[in-house]
Amino acid sequence: MIKELFNLTLIQHTIRTATPLILAALGGLLTMHAGILNIGMEGMILLGAFFGVVGSYFFGSSLGGVLLAVLVGMAVGLLFGFFVIELKSDEFIIGIAINIFAGGLTIFLLRSIFGVKGAFSSPDIIPLPKLNFPLLDNIKILDVIFNNHSIFVYISWILVVLTYIFLYKTPYGIWLRASGEYPEALETVGVSSKKMKYFSSIMCGILCGFAGAHLSLGYLTLFTENMSANRGFIAVAAIIFGASNPVKTFLAALMFGFFDALGIRMQVMGIPSQFTQMIPYLVTVIALFIVTKNQLRKIKKKREGAK
Amino acid sequence: MKKWFRKENLEYILSLFIAIAASLAIGALIMLANGRSPILGYSALIKGAFGSKYNLATTLAKTVPLVLTGLATAISFRSGIFNIGGEGQLYLGAFAAAYIGFTFTALPKGMGILLAIIAGGIIGAAYAFIPALLKVKYKIDEVITTIMFNSVAVLLTDYLVNYPFASSRGKMGGTEMVAEQFRFARLVKLSTLNTSIFLMGIIAIFIYYLMEKTSHGYDFKMVGQNSLFSRYGGIKDKKQMIIAMLISGALCGIAGAFEVYGVHYRFLQNISPGYAFDGMLVALIVKNNPIGVILMSIFFGGLKTGSIAMENATSIPSELVLVIQSIIILFIAGEAGFKRIYKDLTMKRKLKKEGGTK
């Protein structure tokens, strides 16, 4: 039974289900470094998924889908930034508003564009290309794990590295982090912290657009209502778990992906799907519990040490 | 009563009307873009919501869960703890209430209903207690935990109604019916409006007094004062946050019980189409004012009911009202900022003028 559960397919599924979490979490950690907690990622992913399908369907290419998802992501990121940075609205309320807006808009457009309720799928939606490295074909383990993934899987890995380099090795990254922590100091050097915040917010929109496009065009080509299924919030949990570090957040997202994949595998064993579907949500709460408990303990130790 | 007429309140009511008008205008533009007449659409919507006894009753029936979940949101947000888990609390509360109704079928009428409401309230409160405890004790973000708990509750009840408590007859995904004598009586023919609306009224008055008139309510405000519309800042008292969260969860659980005993007479797998989220929207728009929650719930109930008539008249999907609702909240959330920008602009213009005359 355990053999049935823990096999190479599980790793393959983990990589697949973790990808939207990784993409969204990378975007969210950029805003986090700029001092903004973005609860609206859930809605941003949903919009990305919907407009990915719209673009792919009407332009007849998956690239068109991704471009449209990115465009919409940029627009929503800009909107989020405008409200939070310019109007100084509560980032949390705006996040919720964007989630609700995305839910309503996609349901409305699903009916007015495609004339359907609930879900839309069509052979005219072109899926994202899958990559195959013939070099790995002969080694079964590597073939199963690394081959035949949708293109965003590989892009997400590259982006983890790029985000790390950007944040810690380039002046822009330092400015971005300073805009969250020491905005006044940044201004004295002559860099606008506002601009850095806008940049992080728009980048987050783009990355959530990627995440959405991966969901709706990656494996199954369809859009269903609320298909983001709380992934935006799990991504927030991954950022907290990974302490906003790109590599650690990547690992946290992989862990959440693993439990998601494990749940899917467990259905094979005859466990009611309702319970297996609960796993990622429960794991998220437990993970947050562990990480904050550790943090509290560290703070306590520090205080005692100071005495 | 006097404080209602304070300048900032009047100013807020004005911006609320502007926000609603602007959102309706955007809705009108969407209709125009689809080649439909917004006048036709909106008049059908109003008629569909309030035009006849049946329509009005349907609107009011939709108002009941909105008021309860809206007050639940208001009381928690005011205390600085954000209960987004109303949907999960509603599902579990509804199931617990239904369980009483199909298990203890021999109970007398009043007893059964009372027990069911209490069960729904307690289960709802208990489910809200976990994230509240995690928040005050371990500082775990309640927004994320309550949202995760929503999914867990919906899945759990989904399992319960499909396996151990599946109805032996009739459709899938439902429990047995609750005993006949427990059900709330219907008030208007064909509509689902029922006597639970009176109980809702009593609960609303109670919550209003709790939030506005008692020293307890004063505490709630103190705790969430600075964070009236903002999440951070303000003194946060742990005990108050927990109490607020318990009341909030209980209200959502009771909303679930009312749905079971007034509308469906059983627990159904998808018993709520997101009532708690609509309720949250309502509370956010009126900045957690209990009277505002009731008025805005009627408005939202009207939008929902009228949207079907609008769809029939113009063939614009009824979901348009979802877009309108969410645009209202965006405008309201940006209210303070818009006002500041407006004041800046008028000030600049004034200064320019004065500079010019000199």
XYZ file of C-alpha atoms in Angstrom:
665
model
C 0.000 0.000 0.000
C 2.795 2.365 0.912
C 4.483 1.474 -2.325
C 1.318 2.464 -4.117
C 1.344 5.789 -2.363
C 4.972 6.792 -2.464
C 6.181 6.335 -5.982
C 7.654 8.445 -8.717
C 4.238 9.658 -9.791
C 3.898 11.284 -6.398
C 7.024 13.348 -7.007
C 5.787 14.223 -10.441
C 2.434 15.358 -9.026
C 4.172 17.315 -6.301
C 6.135 19.292 -8.848
C 3.005 19.908 -10.846
C 0.781 21.057 -7.977
C 3.516 23.124 -6.345
C 4.155 25.209 -9.451
C 1.255 27.686 -9.142
C 2.084 28.055 -5.446
C 5.745 28.769 -6.258
C 4.878 31.358 -8.898
C 2.340 33.181 -6.748
C 4.523 33.006 -3.641
C 7.453 34.563 -5.518
C 5.206 37.473 -6.432
C 3.848 37.741 -2.915
C 7.275 37.775 -1.347
C 8.281 40.704 -3.539
C 5.402 42.764 -2.130
C 6.161 41.377 1.327
C 9.713 42.749 1.072
C 8.236 46.067 0.003
C 6.129 46.017 3.156
C 2.810 44.934 1.668
C 0.977 41.756 2.610
C -0.950 40.812 -0.494
C -4.075 38.841 0.400
C -5.430 39.547 -3.085
C -3.258 36.928 -4.780
C -6.164 34.502 -4.705
C -8.161 36.777 -6.985
C -5.130 37.551 -9.138
C -4.563 33.845 -9.807
C -8.236 33.377 -10.638
C -8.167 36.247 -13.132
C -4.977 34.824 -14.644
C -6.611 31.433 -15.078
C -9.676 32.934 -16.720
C -7.920 35.297 -19.077
C -5.389 32.605 -19.913
C -8.289 30.548 -21.269
C -9.826 33.573 -23.014
C -6.535 34.457 -24.704
C -5.722 30.930 -25.714
C -9.223 30.389 -27.097
C -9.474 33.591 -29.127
C -5.871 33.960 -30.298
C -5.529 30.249 -30.938
C -2.212 30.058 -29.132
C -1.130 29.368 -25.588
C 1.301 32.270 -25.795
C -1.671 34.540 -26.482
C -3.306 33.142 -23.351
C -0.250 33.789 -21.237
C 0.154 37.299 -22.628
C -3.450 38.166 -21.845
C -3.139 36.675 -18.350
C 0.009 38.734 -17.785
C -1.620 41.897 -19.111
C -4.580 41.469 -16.792
C -2.197 40.595 -13.960
C -0.303 43.840 -14.541
C -3.542 45.804 -14.545
C -4.733 44.234 -11.284
C -1.293 44.687 -9.729
C -1.413 48.346 -10.718
C -4.927 48.657 -9.292
C -3.844 47.022 -6.054
C -0.812 49.302 -5.897
C -2.853 52.398 -6.628
C -5.251 51.693 -3.764
C -2.634 50.593 -1.251
C 0.194 52.994 -2.123
C -1.575 56.053 -3.508
C -4.870 56.023 -1.622
C -3.280 54.407 1.448
C -6.248 52.062 1.797
C -5.944 49.060 4.042
C -4.044 46.428 2.047
C -6.099 43.687 3.608
C -9.475 45.184 2.658
C -8.228 45.839 -0.873
C -6.979 42.264 -1.057
C -10.394 40.940 -0.086
C -12.051 43.369 -2.486
C -9.864 42.094 -5.331
C -10.690 38.485 -4.473
C -14.411 39.204 -4.471
C -14.094 41.290 -7.628
C -12.225 38.486 -9.391
C -14.813 35.913 -8.319
C -17.717 38.037 -9.529
C -16.092 39.195 -12.744
C -15.023 35.718 -13.873
C -18.471 34.261 -13.192
C -20.081 37.147 -15.075
C -17.687 36.963 -18.026
C -17.916 33.165 -18.152
C -21.594 33.585 -18.872
C -21.437 36.654 -21.079
C -18.473 35.516 -23.225
C -18.940 31.755 -23.355
C -22.577 31.464 -22.301
C -21.894 28.779 -19.709
C -22.207 28.446 -15.968
C -19.689 26.741 -13.720
C -17.039 25.634 -16.162
C -15.822 26.137 -19.695
C -13.695 23.816 -21.723
C -13.182 23.506 -25.433
C -10.766 21.798 -27.809
C -10.001 25.277 -29.137
C -8.176 26.176 -25.944
C -4.535 25.529 -26.771
C -2.570 24.079 -23.826
C 0.875 25.264 -22.813
C 3.721 23.338 -24.432
C 5.368 20.538 -22.506
C 9.095 20.181 -22.374
C 11.024 17.004 -22.870
C 14.743 16.582 -22.502
C 15.708 13.564 -24.616
C 18.936 13.343 -22.647
C 16.979 12.189 -19.612
C 14.824 9.681 -21.462
C 17.076 6.773 -20.630
C 17.248 7.310 -16.900
C 13.832 6.369 -15.629
C 13.848 8.324 -12.380
C 14.959 11.559 -13.982
C 12.653 10.991 -16.917
C 9.566 10.661 -14.728
C 10.478 13.506 -12.420
C 11.825 16.087 -14.827
C 10.307 15.366 -18.202
C 6.929 16.132 -19.712
C 6.080 19.031 -17.498
C 4.259 22.086 -18.638
C 6.681 24.894 -19.439
C 5.867 26.960 -16.341
C 7.307 24.272 -14.100
C 10.766 25.006 -15.473
C 10.129 28.724 -15.625
C 9.162 28.724 -11.949
C 12.477 27.119 -10.996
C 14.442 29.649 -13.009
C 12.413 32.435 -11.430
C 13.306 31.235 -7.925
C 16.985 31.724 -8.754
C 16.384 35.011 -10.528
C 14.294 36.361 -7.655
C 17.029 35.416 -5.219
C 19.719 37.140 -7.292
C 17.484 40.145 -7.803
C 16.680 40.579 -4.128
C 20.109 40.033 -2.655
C 22.642 40.727 -5.398
C 21.350 43.743 -7.289
C 20.882 47.350 -6.157
C 17.236 47.177 -7.229
C 16.659 44.327 -4.831
C 18.244 46.260 -2.016
C 16.049 49.246 -2.864
C 12.990 47.037 -2.914
C 13.779 45.619 0.502
C 14.585 49.074 1.831
C 11.243 50.413 0.567
C 9.573 48.087 3.020
C 11.940 48.392 5.949
C 13.569 51.816 5.738
C 11.528 53.912 3.300
C 12.917 57.187 4.680
C 16.488 56.032 4.300
C 15.729 55.060 0.723
C 14.295 58.485 -0.031
C 17.434 60.189 1.261
C 19.470 58.257 -1.303
C 17.110 59.636 -3.918
C 15.163 56.495 -4.755
C 11.391 56.629 -4.637
C 10.068 53.948 -2.298
C 6.696 54.447 -3.945
C 8.113 53.308 -7.268
C 9.643 50.208 -5.719
C 6.327 49.348 -4.084
C 4.508 49.788 -7.377
C 7.094 47.609 -9.062
C 6.605 44.804 -6.513
C 2.848 45.029 -6.806
C 2.868 44.826 -10.610
C 5.406 41.984 -10.581
C 3.146 40.136 -8.170
C 0.256 40.590 -10.593
C 2.347 39.190 -13.452
C 3.533 36.180 -11.457
C -0.018 35.434 -10.307
C -1.013 35.688 -13.966
C 1.584 32.985 -14.715
C 0.220 30.881 -11.858
C -3.308 31.213 -13.183
C -2.307 30.402 -16.749
C -0.502 27.307 -15.503
C -3.683 26.199 -13.728
C -6.013 26.619 -16.680
C -3.661 25.873 -19.583
C -1.014 23.645 -18.022
C -2.556 20.186 -17.974
C -6.314 20.341 -18.268
C -7.434 23.095 -20.573
C -10.463 24.468 -18.823
C -11.694 27.144 -16.515
C -13.993 26.466 -13.575
C -15.490 28.922 -11.109
C -13.173 29.561 -8.176
C -10.550 27.301 -9.705
C -7.817 29.041 -7.702
C -9.202 27.033 -4.725
C -7.448 29.075 -2.012
C -4.015 28.644 -3.634
C -3.432 32.370 -3.167
C -3.789 31.967 0.572
C -1.656 28.841 0.694
C 0.979 30.860 -1.178
C 0.813 33.471 1.593
C 1.342 30.678 4.095
C 4.350 29.468 2.078
C 5.845 32.966 2.213
C 5.383 33.116 5.978
C 6.776 29.607 6.315
C 9.734 30.493 4.125
C 10.378 33.763 5.972
C 10.088 35.643 2.641
C 13.294 34.055 1.379
C 12.864 32.838 -2.234
C 14.630 29.516 -1.737
C 12.956 28.697 1.561
C 9.593 29.801 0.186
C 10.190 27.563 -2.815
C 10.778 24.616 -0.470
C 7.680 25.499 1.541
C 5.614 25.628 -1.648
C 7.017 22.234 -2.640
C 5.961 20.877 0.738
C 2.401 22.177 0.323
C 2.405 20.760 -3.190
C 3.555 17.433 -1.829
C 0.654 17.163 0.584
C -1.752 18.166 -2.130
C -0.342 15.451 -4.362
C -0.382 12.973 -1.494
C -4.082 13.653 -1.040
C -4.749 12.920 -4.692
C -2.759 9.677 -4.443
C -4.618 8.633 -1.293
C -7.889 8.566 -3.166
C -6.502 5.525 -4.939
C -6.515 3.787 -1.568
C -10.253 4.293 -1.157
C -10.154 7.107 1.371
C -13.126 9.405 0.725
C -12.017 12.312 -1.437
C -13.435 14.816 1.036
C -10.750 13.887 3.537
C -7.893 13.756 1.074
C -8.888 17.173 -0.234
C -8.722 18.581 3.287
C -5.049 17.721 3.626
C -3.480 20.825 2.035
C -5.703 23.128 4.103
C -4.990 21.363 7.375
C -1.273 21.159 6.596
C -1.255 24.903 5.977
C -2.679 25.593 9.432
C -0.326 23.118 11.094
C 2.665 24.556 9.228
C 1.788 28.070 10.363
C 1.428 26.779 13.889
C 4.877 25.195 13.844
C 6.623 28.154 12.309
C 5.102 30.772 14.619
C 5.686 28.630 17.670
C 9.350 28.405 16.764
C 9.531 32.127 16.214
C 7.950 32.812 19.581
C 10.418 30.478 21.228
C 13.333 32.254 19.562
C 12.073 35.616 20.723
C 11.724 34.273 24.230
C 15.244 32.883 24.182
C 16.606 36.183 22.961
C 14.863 38.006 25.764
C 16.208 35.605 28.332
C 19.660 35.936 26.833
C 19.429 39.693 27.093
C 18.755 39.419 30.761
C -29.052 59.570 18.047
C -27.340 62.922 17.659
C -24.055 61.422 16.686
C -25.686 60.198 13.509
C -25.709 63.755 12.282
C -22.085 64.419 12.990
C -20.193 65.791 10.040
C -18.052 62.728 9.412
C -21.110 60.469 9.417
C -22.924 62.637 6.926
C -19.789 62.817 4.844
C -19.511 59.053 4.916
C -23.140 58.555 3.901
C -22.548 60.947 1.023
C -19.488 59.018 -0.156
C -21.417 55.769 0.207
C -24.114 57.092 -2.126
C -21.491 58.295 -4.576
C -19.788 54.880 -4.464
C -23.056 53.045 -5.099
C -24.044 55.461 -7.870
C -20.642 55.109 -9.532
C -20.811 51.306 -9.341
C -24.312 51.290 -10.803
C -23.041 53.600 -13.551
C -20.268 51.111 -14.375
C -22.936 48.405 -14.451
C -24.919 50.585 -16.871
C -21.858 50.952 -19.096
C -21.442 47.177 -19.182
C -25.081 46.864 -20.251
C -24.583 49.513 -22.936
C -21.436 47.760 -24.162
C -23.575 44.651 -24.602
C -26.084 46.686 -26.573
C -28.780 46.652 -23.886
C -30.649 49.509 -22.310
C -29.573 50.172 -18.720
C -32.863 51.965 -18.020
C -34.732 48.838 -19.014
C -32.310 46.685 -17.021
C -32.401 48.682 -13.824
C -36.153 49.264 -13.862
C -36.622 45.514 -14.273
C -34.201 44.981 -11.394
C -36.065 47.337 -9.070
C -39.424 45.876 -10.029
C -38.070 42.368 -9.594
C -36.763 43.195 -6.144
C -39.553 45.274 -4.641
C -42.375 45.383 -7.217
C -44.812 42.879 -5.759
C -45.610 41.182 -2.500
C -43.880 38.016 -3.670
C -40.796 39.875 -4.914
C -40.467 41.867 -1.732
C -40.834 38.687 0.322
C -38.087 36.989 -1.704
C -35.812 39.975 -1.173
C -36.437 39.895 2.572
C -35.865 36.140 2.671
C -32.431 36.701 1.112
C -31.775 39.414 3.682
C -31.942 37.066 6.690
C -28.591 35.254 6.275
C -26.931 38.477 5.087
C -27.898 40.369 8.248
C -26.686 37.580 10.528
C -23.367 37.004 8.764
C -22.967 40.762 8.264
C -23.340 41.404 11.997
C -20.983 38.495 12.642
C -18.364 40.193 10.501
C -19.023 43.615 12.015
C -18.572 42.465 15.593
C -15.340 40.606 14.872
C -13.785 43.262 12.633
C -14.542 45.944 15.181
C -12.606 44.005 17.755
C -9.598 43.778 15.517
C -9.911 40.093 14.719
C -10.890 39.213 11.186
C -13.307 36.349 10.971
C -13.347 35.316 7.315
C -14.453 31.849 8.356
C -18.155 32.609 8.505
C -18.894 30.252 5.652
C -17.378 27.265 7.470
C -19.081 28.182 10.731
C -22.381 28.466 8.866
C -21.977 25.017 7.296
C -21.125 23.286 10.566
C -23.843 25.181 12.449
C -26.407 24.259 9.826
C -25.422 20.626 9.996
C -25.557 20.525 13.798
C -28.993 22.146 13.754
C -30.249 19.708 11.142
C -28.902 16.814 13.185
C -31.096 17.846 16.127
C -34.116 18.117 13.826
C -33.891 14.683 12.253
C -32.698 12.858 15.363
C -34.877 14.114 18.215
C -38.082 14.135 16.215
C -40.347 13.580 19.214
C -39.536 16.870 20.902
C -42.279 19.505 21.206
C -42.200 22.323 18.665
C -40.612 25.136 20.659
C -38.043 22.918 22.329
C -36.833 21.449 19.062
C -36.283 24.801 17.364
C -34.633 26.268 20.413
C -32.314 23.302 20.757
C -31.439 23.423 17.085
C -30.603 27.133 17.203
C -28.497 26.626 20.297
C -26.694 23.696 18.696
C -26.013 25.686 15.551
C -24.755 28.633 17.582
C -22.514 26.567 19.826
C -20.947 24.605 16.981
C -20.412 27.790 14.990
C -18.800 29.448 18.008
C -16.643 26.420 18.755
C -15.358 26.355 15.206
C -14.512 30.064 15.430
C -12.779 29.504 18.757
C -9.894 27.514 17.250
C -8.568 30.265 14.973
C -9.268 32.833 17.714
C -7.130 30.875 20.143
C -4.383 30.391 17.568
C -4.455 34.136 16.985
C -4.230 35.392 20.553
C -1.972 32.681 21.857
C 0.392 32.066 18.959
C -0.214 35.155 16.805
C -1.130 32.999 13.832
C -2.819 35.076 11.158
C -6.547 34.415 11.588
C -7.313 35.386 8.014
C -5.432 32.433 6.594
C -6.589 29.940 9.222
C -10.266 30.877 8.954
C -10.125 30.604 5.172
C -8.491 27.179 5.397
C -11.140 26.162 7.932
C -13.877 27.178 5.501
C -12.697 24.592 3.018
C -12.316 21.980 5.735
C -15.875 22.544 7.034
C -17.417 22.406 3.583
C -15.556 19.167 2.820
C -16.398 17.647 6.190
C -20.127 18.289 5.885
C -19.935 17.122 2.281
C -18.625 13.823 3.607
C -21.225 13.642 6.381
C -24.222 14.099 4.085
C -22.890 11.687 1.488
C -21.872 8.876 3.813
C -22.988 8.518 7.446
C -25.979 10.858 7.275
C -27.063 10.465 3.671
C -30.797 10.581 3.189
C -32.307 7.171 2.502
C -34.548 8.641 -0.157
C -34.580 11.625 -2.460
C -31.648 13.452 -3.837
C -28.003 12.967 -3.118
C -26.059 15.257 -0.869
C -28.746 15.888 1.704
C -29.691 14.659 5.154
C -33.112 13.419 6.219
C -35.763 16.102 6.615
C -36.138 17.750 10.009
C -39.364 16.970 11.891
C -42.338 18.884 10.537
C -43.341 20.608 13.765
C -39.934 22.330 14.016
C -40.052 24.142 10.714
C -40.475 27.904 10.543
C -43.833 28.847 9.018
C -43.783 30.480 5.599
C -45.174 34.017 5.511
C -45.920 34.671 1.857
C -47.133 32.140 -0.676
C -44.445 30.593 -2.904
C -41.700 32.674 -1.329
C -39.271 31.216 1.192
C -39.779 34.131 3.592
C -40.488 32.597 6.985
C -40.873 33.433 10.645
C -37.136 33.194 11.279
C -36.945 36.816 10.115
C -38.565 37.844 13.423
C -35.929 35.971 15.368
C -33.309 37.605 13.187
C -34.807 40.964 14.164
C -34.504 40.150 17.861
C -30.915 38.996 17.416
C -30.080 42.129 15.431
C -31.495 44.381 18.161
C -29.507 42.466 20.746
C -26.280 42.802 18.779
C -26.989 46.477 18.155
C -27.318 47.113 21.873
C -24.237 45.053 22.553
C -22.183 46.975 20.021
C -23.487 50.483 20.512
C -25.086 50.891 23.905
C -23.395 48.745 26.509
C -20.023 49.134 28.158
C -19.220 45.822 26.585
C -19.769 47.370 23.199
C -17.562 50.222 24.228
C -14.827 47.700 24.840
C -15.333 46.229 21.407
C -14.908 49.658 19.927
C -11.893 50.482 22.029
C -10.247 47.324 20.897
C -10.853 47.946 17.251
C -11.207 51.718 17.231
C -8.211 52.747 15.210
C -8.693 49.730 13.081
C -12.294 50.596 12.281
C -11.406 50.241 8.671
C -7.878 49.166 8.910
C -6.409 45.971 10.079
C -3.456 47.093 12.095
C -3.058 49.485 14.938
C -5.210 50.000 17.966
C -4.991 48.269 21.277
C -5.949 44.672 20.960
C -7.371 42.983 23.966
C -7.129 39.221 23.862
C -10.226 38.428 25.857
C -12.355 40.811 23.829
C -11.072 39.307 20.624
C -12.020 35.829 21.738
C -15.480 36.900 22.904
C -16.074 38.759 19.653
C -14.987 35.740 17.677
C -17.298 33.421 19.661
C -20.292 35.703 19.075
C -19.321 36.003 15.439
C -19.136 32.232 15.002
C -22.414 31.728 16.856
C -24.199 34.191 14.570
C -22.951 32.353 11.492
C -23.980 29.012 12.963
C -27.447 30.390 13.688
C -27.662 31.719 10.130
C -27.057 28.132 9.044
C -29.748 26.825 11.394
C -32.250 29.323 9.941
C -31.448 28.184 6.413
C -32.186 24.594 7.418
C -35.383 25.241 9.394
C -36.774 28.045 7.260
C -35.793 27.224 3.695
C -34.603 23.687 2.928
C -35.878 21.665 5.952
C -32.689 19.574 5.715
C -28.987 20.050 5.437
C -27.801 20.211 1.859
C -24.285 19.830 0.578
C -24.185 23.316 -0.967
C -26.492 24.971 1.497
C -24.872 28.384 1.254
C -23.906 30.071 -1.995
C -21.397 32.190 -0.086
C -23.744 34.001 2.307
C -20.943 34.703 4.746
C -18.833 36.344 2.045
C -21.756 38.523 1.005
C -22.319 39.344 4.663
C -18.676 40.312 5.003
C -19.012 42.572 1.969
C -22.064 44.197 3.542
C -20.256 44.854 6.825
C -17.175 46.235 5.099
C -19.222 48.655 3.014
C -21.003 50.141 6.037
C -17.832 50.146 8.148
C -19.232 47.663 10.629
C -22.188 49.777 11.680
C -24.992 47.413 12.834
C -27.839 49.550 11.472
C -25.934 49.974 8.263
C -25.596 46.191 8.030
C -29.375 45.776 8.061
C -30.021 48.473 5.441
C -27.213 47.291 3.188
C -28.396 43.672 3.516
C -31.813 44.687 2.194
C -30.078 46.473 -0.686
C -27.957 43.406 -1.448
C -30.957 41.093 -1.084
C -32.796 43.323 -3.541
C -29.908 43.251 -6.002
C -29.854 39.431 -5.877
C -33.592 39.011 -6.285
C -33.936 41.721 -8.895
C -31.008 40.470 -10.945
C -33.086 37.530 -12.197
C -35.774 39.891 -13.503
C -33.034 41.997 -15.052
C -31.664 38.953 -16.827
C -35.108 38.086 -18.184
C -35.671 41.608 -19.450
C -32.265 42.294 -20.997
C -30.571 38.877 -21.167
C -27.601 40.382 -19.332
C -26.372 37.631 -16.983
C -27.661 38.143 -13.441
C -24.080 37.785 -12.220
C -23.582 41.418 -13.230
C -24.683 42.346 -9.707
C -21.649 40.482 -8.336
C -19.432 42.830 -10.318
C -21.410 45.869 -9.132
C -21.168 44.740 -5.494
C -17.429 44.247 -5.641
C -16.870 47.627 -7.292
C -18.784 49.290 -4.446
C -16.377 47.778 -1.944
C -13.364 48.954 -3.957
C -14.661 52.510 -3.989
C -15.479 52.424 -0.297
C -12.091 50.985 0.604
C -10.438 53.822 -1.278
C -12.806 56.405 0.202
C -10.377 58.124 2.539
C -7.732 58.277 -0.161
C -10.101 59.638 -2.787
C -11.242 62.283 -0.328
C -7.679 63.299 0.423
C -6.825 63.604 -3.249
C -9.997 65.615 -3.846
C -9.183 67.972 -0.975
C -5.614 68.356 -2.201
C -6.863 69.281 -5.639
C -9.389 71.834 -4.422
C -6.801 73.313 -2.093
C -4.306 73.638 -4.926
C -6.905 75.310 -7.102
C -7.755 77.713 -4.300
C -4.141 78.575 -3.730
C -3.648 79.168 -7.430
C -6.662 81.463 -7.532
C -5.527 83.451 -4.529
C -2.039 83.641 -5.926
C -3.516 84.920 -9.189
C -5.523 87.744 -7.595
C -2.576 88.989 -5.669
